[in-house]
Amino acid sequence: MNAHTFRWKAVVAAAVAVGTLAAAPSAVAAHRPDAVQRQLDALVGQDGAPGALAAVKGWDERTRSYTAGVGDVATGAAVPRDGQVRIGSNTKTFTAVVVLQLVGEGRIELDEPVEKYLPGVVRGDGIDGNLITVRRLLQHTSGLPDYTRYLGDDVRPYQPRELVDIALRHPADFEPGRGWAYSNTNYVLAGLIVEAVTHRPLAEEIERRVVRHLGLRHTYFPAPGDATIREAHPHGYYRESAGGPLIDITDMDPSWAWAAGQLVSTPSDLNRFFAALAGGDLLQPAQLAEMRRTVDAGKPFAPGAGYGLGLVSTPLSCGGVYWGHGGSIPGYETRGGATEDGRAASITITVQPDDEATARHLEAAVDTALCAMKHDRWFGTPAGG
């Protein structure tokens, strides 16, 4: 979730500042750490992340888990291997998959207007649901303003329609199809379309169509009011300003993110999801091809990235691209994805970056992992085993 503009001052005011974490790269076995471990150690020791965790899967199905730093700065507890984290906007890809499955079933049409599925809902200054198609929602070419700009300090449970209504109080960013701008509002509306078509909650559709189908045993859509993370997890932290104290923000109601960023998962579950998607196991060929039709994307994505329908293509330094999304939500920043030949990597740090350099370092760590596997450059011993 692109939540950098959403300042959690009310949460921070109520939390206890625990102080700045000293650099604490994870202990490594006697062998020299491999390239991925060195990247995670740098994210902690140089970029100041409290903790980091990763899972890396090779084309031969071999998987390694990594950790660095600490999982709880108050106690010094270790980062749980393959622990659960809030995955933020990686949720968008799950939502897009459900929409595209419904397209394959003939229940949604990509180039039909939102008005067809949500009559009378999308209206505002320069905003008309008759002119915004489902495709434009999924590709962020709708021009709809992002509601997260306007949530302010009102931290409470939200209903999806409330989030849409917040956005619609503000004028359109541009005419539909005349630009590209990342807006979480698009995916809340996509989730509402799923519910209108299926007459079932979005959480149930994601669970049934994706989570259970792939056996993602550690992935779930938190229930309304559920502010905790169920299984072993590193704590997530918030920093008001560069160099400021770390505030534990692990427990929060993520209903403000809904279809745009509410899911909890693990690095290995994310790898399984993106590898299955890249391998054609979730969508029919026609819908997967539509998902991969990209337009140029700007921030918060890596240079050269293209945005499809809830799926991002990112160039690799070793050639080719990987397909993923990325997620940013208070407490956690996750990057990763999969290549068409089955390699996959997911890496999380336990604080949102407060500068672009850290975000680029996280993306470089993913590149290192995927390219090392391409050339079979496994060496050393990861701290996670």
XYZ file of C-alpha atoms in Angstrom:
385
model
C 0.000 0.000 0.000
C 1.318 3.404 -0.868
C 0.842 4.771 2.623
C 3.792 7.154 2.782
C 1.342 10.058 2.624
C -0.821 8.652 5.411
C 0.645 9.885 8.681
C -0.330 7.798 11.692
C 0.055 10.618 14.233
C -2.831 9.486 16.407
C -1.373 5.998 16.671
C 2.095 7.338 17.287
C 0.872 9.684 20.015
C -0.651 6.739 21.853
C 2.364 4.470 21.440
C 5.533 4.277 23.512
C 8.740 5.410 21.866
C 11.270 2.650 22.264
C 14.348 4.501 20.999
C 16.515 4.103 17.955
C 17.815 0.620 17.291
C 21.539 0.214 17.075
C 22.824 -1.586 14.017
C 22.373 -5.281 14.676
C 23.023 -7.570 11.721
C 21.996 -11.123 12.462
C 24.554 -13.644 13.586
C 25.791 -15.851 10.788
C 27.303 -19.284 10.816
C 31.054 -19.663 10.451
C 30.751 -19.597 6.675
C 30.777 -16.333 4.788
C 27.175 -15.108 4.373
C 25.787 -15.375 0.878
C 24.789 -12.439 -1.320
C 21.204 -12.271 -0.067
C 22.246 -12.378 3.585
C 24.699 -9.548 3.004
C 21.926 -7.459 1.468
C 19.636 -8.036 4.457
C 22.437 -7.239 6.882
C 23.021 -3.965 5.018
C 19.315 -3.061 5.187
C 19.645 -3.322 8.971
C 23.178 -2.072 9.556
C 23.305 0.705 6.957
C 19.689 1.635 6.266
C 18.543 1.349 9.873
C 15.699 -1.157 9.511
C 14.963 -2.845 12.872
C 14.625 -6.235 11.206
C 14.450 -7.951 7.833
C 13.272 -11.320 6.594
C 13.209 -13.040 3.244
C 12.363 -16.238 1.429
C 14.033 -17.145 -1.856
C 12.895 -19.982 -4.123
C 14.958 -21.317 -6.998
C 13.686 -22.670 -10.285
C 14.552 -26.106 -8.879
C 12.080 -25.512 -5.980
C 14.890 -25.197 -3.418
C 13.977 -22.519 -0.859
C 16.020 -20.605 1.683
C 14.814 -18.320 4.467
C 16.816 -15.376 5.795
C 16.626 -12.992 8.744
C 18.581 -9.979 9.961
C 18.274 -7.574 12.873
C 15.771 -8.135 15.664
C 12.071 -8.898 15.704
C 11.333 -6.858 18.823
C 13.517 -3.891 19.720
C 12.218 -3.842 23.301
C 13.268 -7.416 24.088
C 15.873 -8.137 21.434
C 13.941 -11.225 20.315
C 14.994 -12.708 17.006
C 13.142 -12.134 13.758
C 10.974 -15.242 13.240
C 12.037 -17.237 10.235
C 9.382 -16.775 7.526
C 7.223 -14.808 9.973
C 3.893 -13.213 9.152
C 3.883 -9.564 8.075
C 1.357 -7.074 6.764
C 1.925 -7.179 2.996
C 0.246 -3.876 2.094
C -0.337 -3.342 -1.606
C 0.639 -6.869 -2.575
C -3.036 -7.323 -1.654
C -3.885 -5.500 -4.888
C -2.581 -8.412 -6.930
C -4.824 -10.833 -5.019
C -7.803 -8.536 -5.651
C -6.914 -8.206 -9.335
C -6.644 -11.989 -9.690
C -10.168 -12.420 -8.348
C -11.496 -9.743 -10.726
C -9.757 -11.391 -13.677
C -11.029 -14.825 -12.716
C -14.524 -13.336 -12.844
C -13.662 -11.856 -16.244
C -12.716 -15.364 -17.393
C -16.068 -16.616 -16.110
C -17.922 -13.947 -18.112
C -19.224 -12.190 -15.002
C -17.147 -9.010 -15.357
C -15.972 -7.257 -18.523
C -12.750 -5.266 -18.366
C -13.900 -2.536 -20.716
C -17.351 -2.050 -19.258
C -17.872 1.040 -17.067
C -17.858 0.918 -13.290
C -21.421 2.289 -13.468
C -22.619 -1.085 -14.776
C -21.559 -2.841 -11.568
C -21.870 -0.034 -9.006
C -24.696 2.166 -10.317
C -24.719 5.673 -8.902
C -21.663 5.151 -6.685
C -18.885 6.923 -8.602
C -19.832 10.580 -8.922
C -17.876 13.747 -8.174
C -16.012 16.756 -9.491
C -14.762 15.566 -12.878
C -15.677 11.992 -11.860
C -18.251 9.872 -13.696
C -18.568 6.110 -13.276
C -19.816 5.883 -16.868
C -16.386 6.952 -18.123
C -14.209 4.773 -15.881
C -13.819 1.145 -16.912
C -12.842 -1.814 -14.767
C -9.546 -1.949 -16.663
C -8.787 1.655 -15.700
C -9.349 0.848 -12.049
C -6.939 -2.073 -12.120
C -4.314 -0.149 -14.102
C -4.518 3.143 -12.146
C -5.555 5.128 -15.216
C -8.951 6.176 -13.811
C -7.901 9.600 -12.518
C -9.638 8.937 -9.195
C -8.064 10.692 -6.198
C -6.387 8.515 -3.571
C -8.404 8.502 -0.357
C -5.285 7.853 1.763
C -4.244 11.465 1.183
C -7.248 12.581 3.197
C -7.553 10.139 6.110
C -5.506 12.383 8.390
C -5.425 11.368 12.047
C -8.830 9.678 12.158
C -7.645 6.170 13.059
C -10.689 3.912 13.410
C -12.428 1.017 11.650
C -13.643 1.887 8.145
C -16.207 0.462 5.766
C -15.164 0.317 2.092
C -17.898 2.737 0.990
C -16.604 5.268 3.515
C -13.187 5.137 1.882
C -14.697 5.709 -1.558
C -16.811 8.593 -0.266
C -13.712 10.253 1.217
C -12.042 10.142 -2.208
C -15.108 11.426 -4.063
C -15.187 14.642 -2.027
C -12.162 15.703 -4.042
C -11.757 16.442 -7.757
C -10.384 13.966 -10.254
C -6.640 14.003 -10.831
C -7.142 13.741 -14.610
C -9.644 12.539 -17.186
C -9.993 8.735 -17.325
C -7.358 7.222 -19.594
C -5.391 10.484 -19.864
C -2.680 9.662 -17.342
C -1.388 7.271 -14.716
C -1.456 7.851 -10.961
C -1.363 5.342 -8.141
C -4.647 5.466 -6.218
C -5.827 3.032 -3.575
C -9.390 4.152 -4.333
C -9.239 2.133 -7.559
C -8.815 -1.120 -5.675
C -11.474 -0.423 -3.070
C -13.871 -0.003 -5.986
C -12.554 -3.202 -7.586
C -13.272 -5.037 -4.334
C -16.788 -3.596 -4.240
C -17.348 -4.808 -7.811
C -16.312 -8.329 -6.758
C -18.854 -8.215 -3.944
C -21.592 -6.827 -6.210
C -21.054 -9.585 -8.780
C -20.554 -12.546 -6.434
C -22.831 -11.442 -3.566
C -20.089 -12.612 -1.226
C -17.536 -10.716 0.891
C -14.268 -9.981 -0.878
C -12.339 -11.690 1.935
C -14.226 -14.934 1.279
C -13.582 -14.744 -2.467
C -9.850 -14.213 -1.959
C -9.776 -17.057 0.559
C -11.689 -19.448 -1.686
C -10.200 -18.587 -5.065
C -6.570 -17.935 -4.138
C -5.541 -18.734 -0.559
C -7.117 -22.205 -0.243
C -6.560 -23.010 -3.908
C -2.795 -22.531 -3.529
C -2.509 -23.829 0.025
C -1.268 -20.529 1.441
C -1.492 -21.679 5.050
C -0.168 -18.453 6.579
C -2.098 -15.904 4.514
C -5.360 -14.333 5.662
C -7.594 -11.298 5.340
C -8.038 -9.859 8.861
C -11.618 -9.658 10.082
C -13.098 -6.226 10.876
C -11.582 -4.940 14.092
C -8.803 -7.556 14.142
C -5.710 -5.510 14.962
C -3.326 -8.361 15.749
C -1.162 -10.673 13.644
C -2.073 -14.304 14.338
C 1.167 -16.235 14.074
C 4.851 -15.654 14.820
C 5.844 -12.267 13.417
C 8.430 -9.525 13.739
C 7.131 -6.297 15.238
C 6.573 -3.464 12.785
C 7.745 0.075 13.513
C 6.974 3.643 12.562
C 9.459 6.498 12.462
C 8.020 10.027 12.337
C 11.187 11.489 10.829
C 14.598 10.348 9.645
C 16.690 9.395 12.666
C 13.678 9.648 14.973
C 12.656 7.060 17.563
C 11.011 3.819 16.515
C 7.373 3.400 17.551
C 5.870 -0.098 17.717
C 2.867 -0.060 15.375
C 2.424 -3.814 14.966
C -1.149 -3.938 16.231
C -3.590 -1.828 14.223
C -6.935 -2.218 12.481
C -6.056 -2.352 8.755
C -9.643 -1.871 7.537
C -8.599 1.497 6.064
C -6.622 -0.515 3.482
C -9.217 -3.214 2.597
C -8.919 -4.499 -1.006
C -5.912 -2.238 -1.532
C -3.718 -3.499 1.301
C -5.246 -5.484 4.167
C -3.725 -8.980 3.799
C -1.268 -10.653 6.173
C 1.130 -13.246 4.735
C 4.676 -14.623 4.880
C 7.579 -14.353 2.423
C 7.256 -18.009 1.411
C 3.484 -17.744 0.862
C 4.050 -14.654 -1.292
C 6.608 -16.571 -3.327
C 4.140 -19.385 -3.886
C 1.453 -16.904 -4.934
C 3.563 -14.923 -7.403
C 5.201 -18.070 -8.825
C 1.776 -19.647 -9.384
C 0.525 -16.473 -11.041
C 3.595 -16.161 -13.289
C 3.305 -19.848 -14.147
C -0.312 -19.580 -15.283
C -1.842 -21.504 -12.379
C -4.356 -18.826 -11.330
C -5.644 -17.295 -14.550
C -6.598 -18.419 -18.023
C -4.045 -17.392 -20.692
C -6.228 -14.578 -22.059
C -6.673 -12.964 -18.650
C -3.008 -13.404 -17.697
C -2.038 -11.703 -20.965
C -4.313 -8.770 -20.103
C -2.799 -8.578 -16.637
C 0.682 -8.318 -18.157
C -0.167 -5.492 -20.576
C 1.710 -2.688 -18.859
C 1.972 1.085 -18.973
C 4.903 3.124 -17.699
C 4.750 3.459 -13.922
C 6.308 6.068 -11.694
C 6.811 6.115 -7.955
C 6.618 4.076 -5.783
C 8.050 1.541 -8.237
C 11.582 0.875 -9.464
C 12.932 2.696 -12.535
C 11.783 0.993 -15.711
C 8.839 -0.727 -14.043
C 5.583 -1.230 -15.934
C 2.142 -1.451 -14.310
C -0.347 -3.964 -15.673
C -3.616 -4.964 -14.029
C -2.475 -5.174 -10.419
C 0.853 -6.630 -11.510
C 4.207 -4.881 -11.956
C 7.032 -5.881 -14.288
C 10.481 -4.931 -12.965
C 13.664 -5.259 -15.044
C 16.426 -7.504 -13.691
C 20.105 -6.622 -13.906
C 20.775 -10.126 -15.247
C 18.199 -9.783 -18.022
C 14.462 -10.259 -18.242
C 11.905 -9.105 -15.695
C 10.154 -10.361 -12.627
C 6.430 -9.990 -11.922
C 5.249 -8.798 -8.543
C 3.822 -5.707 -6.907
C 5.287 -4.549 -3.604
C 3.599 -3.276 -0.492
C 4.080 -0.407 1.922
C 2.000 -0.134 5.087
C 2.877 1.334 8.502
C 5.322 -1.117 10.088
C 6.312 -3.136 7.026
C 7.779 -2.693 3.547
C 7.783 -5.697 1.207
C 9.227 -6.181 -2.271
C 9.452 -9.249 -4.452
C 7.916 -11.356 -7.155
C 8.590 -14.223 -9.517
C 10.083 -14.930 -12.918
C 8.439 -17.069 -15.556
C 10.969 -19.868 -15.011
C 9.888 -20.306 -11.370
C 12.382 -18.222 -9.393
C 10.806 -16.149 -6.632
C 11.946 -13.858 -3.838
C 10.146 -11.820 -1.186
C 11.916 -9.494 1.238
C 10.401 -7.439 4.066
C 11.879 -4.804 6.354
C 10.025 -3.852 9.515
C 9.741 -0.110 9.000
C 8.583 1.998 6.076
C 11.613 3.624 4.419
C 11.934 7.311 5.176
C 14.035 7.920 2.073
C 14.043 6.709 -1.498
C 17.524 5.232 -1.129
C 16.338 2.567 1.320
C 13.489 1.584 -0.997
C 15.973 1.223 -3.852
C 18.262 -0.895 -1.639
C 15.324 -3.205 -0.880
C 14.597 -3.574 -4.585
C 18.295 -4.243 -5.216
C 18.164 -7.051 -2.663
C 15.337 -8.690 -4.632
C 17.362 -8.301 -7.826
C 20.384 -9.889 -6.128
C 18.322 -12.872 -4.998
C 16.669 -13.537 -8.347
C 19.853 -13.070 -10.360
C 21.930 -15.222 -7.999
C 19.467 -18.061 -8.562
C 19.551 -17.566 -12.317
C 23.284 -18.192 -12.330
C 23.161 -20.725 -9.481
C 25.358 -18.504 -7.307
C 24.377 -20.015 -3.974
C 27.266 -19.702 -1.566
C 27.733 -19.165 2.119
C 25.144 -19.782 4.794
C 21.988 -17.711 5.375
C 21.225 -16.735 8.944
C 17.707 -18.061 8.694
C 18.776 -21.477 7.486
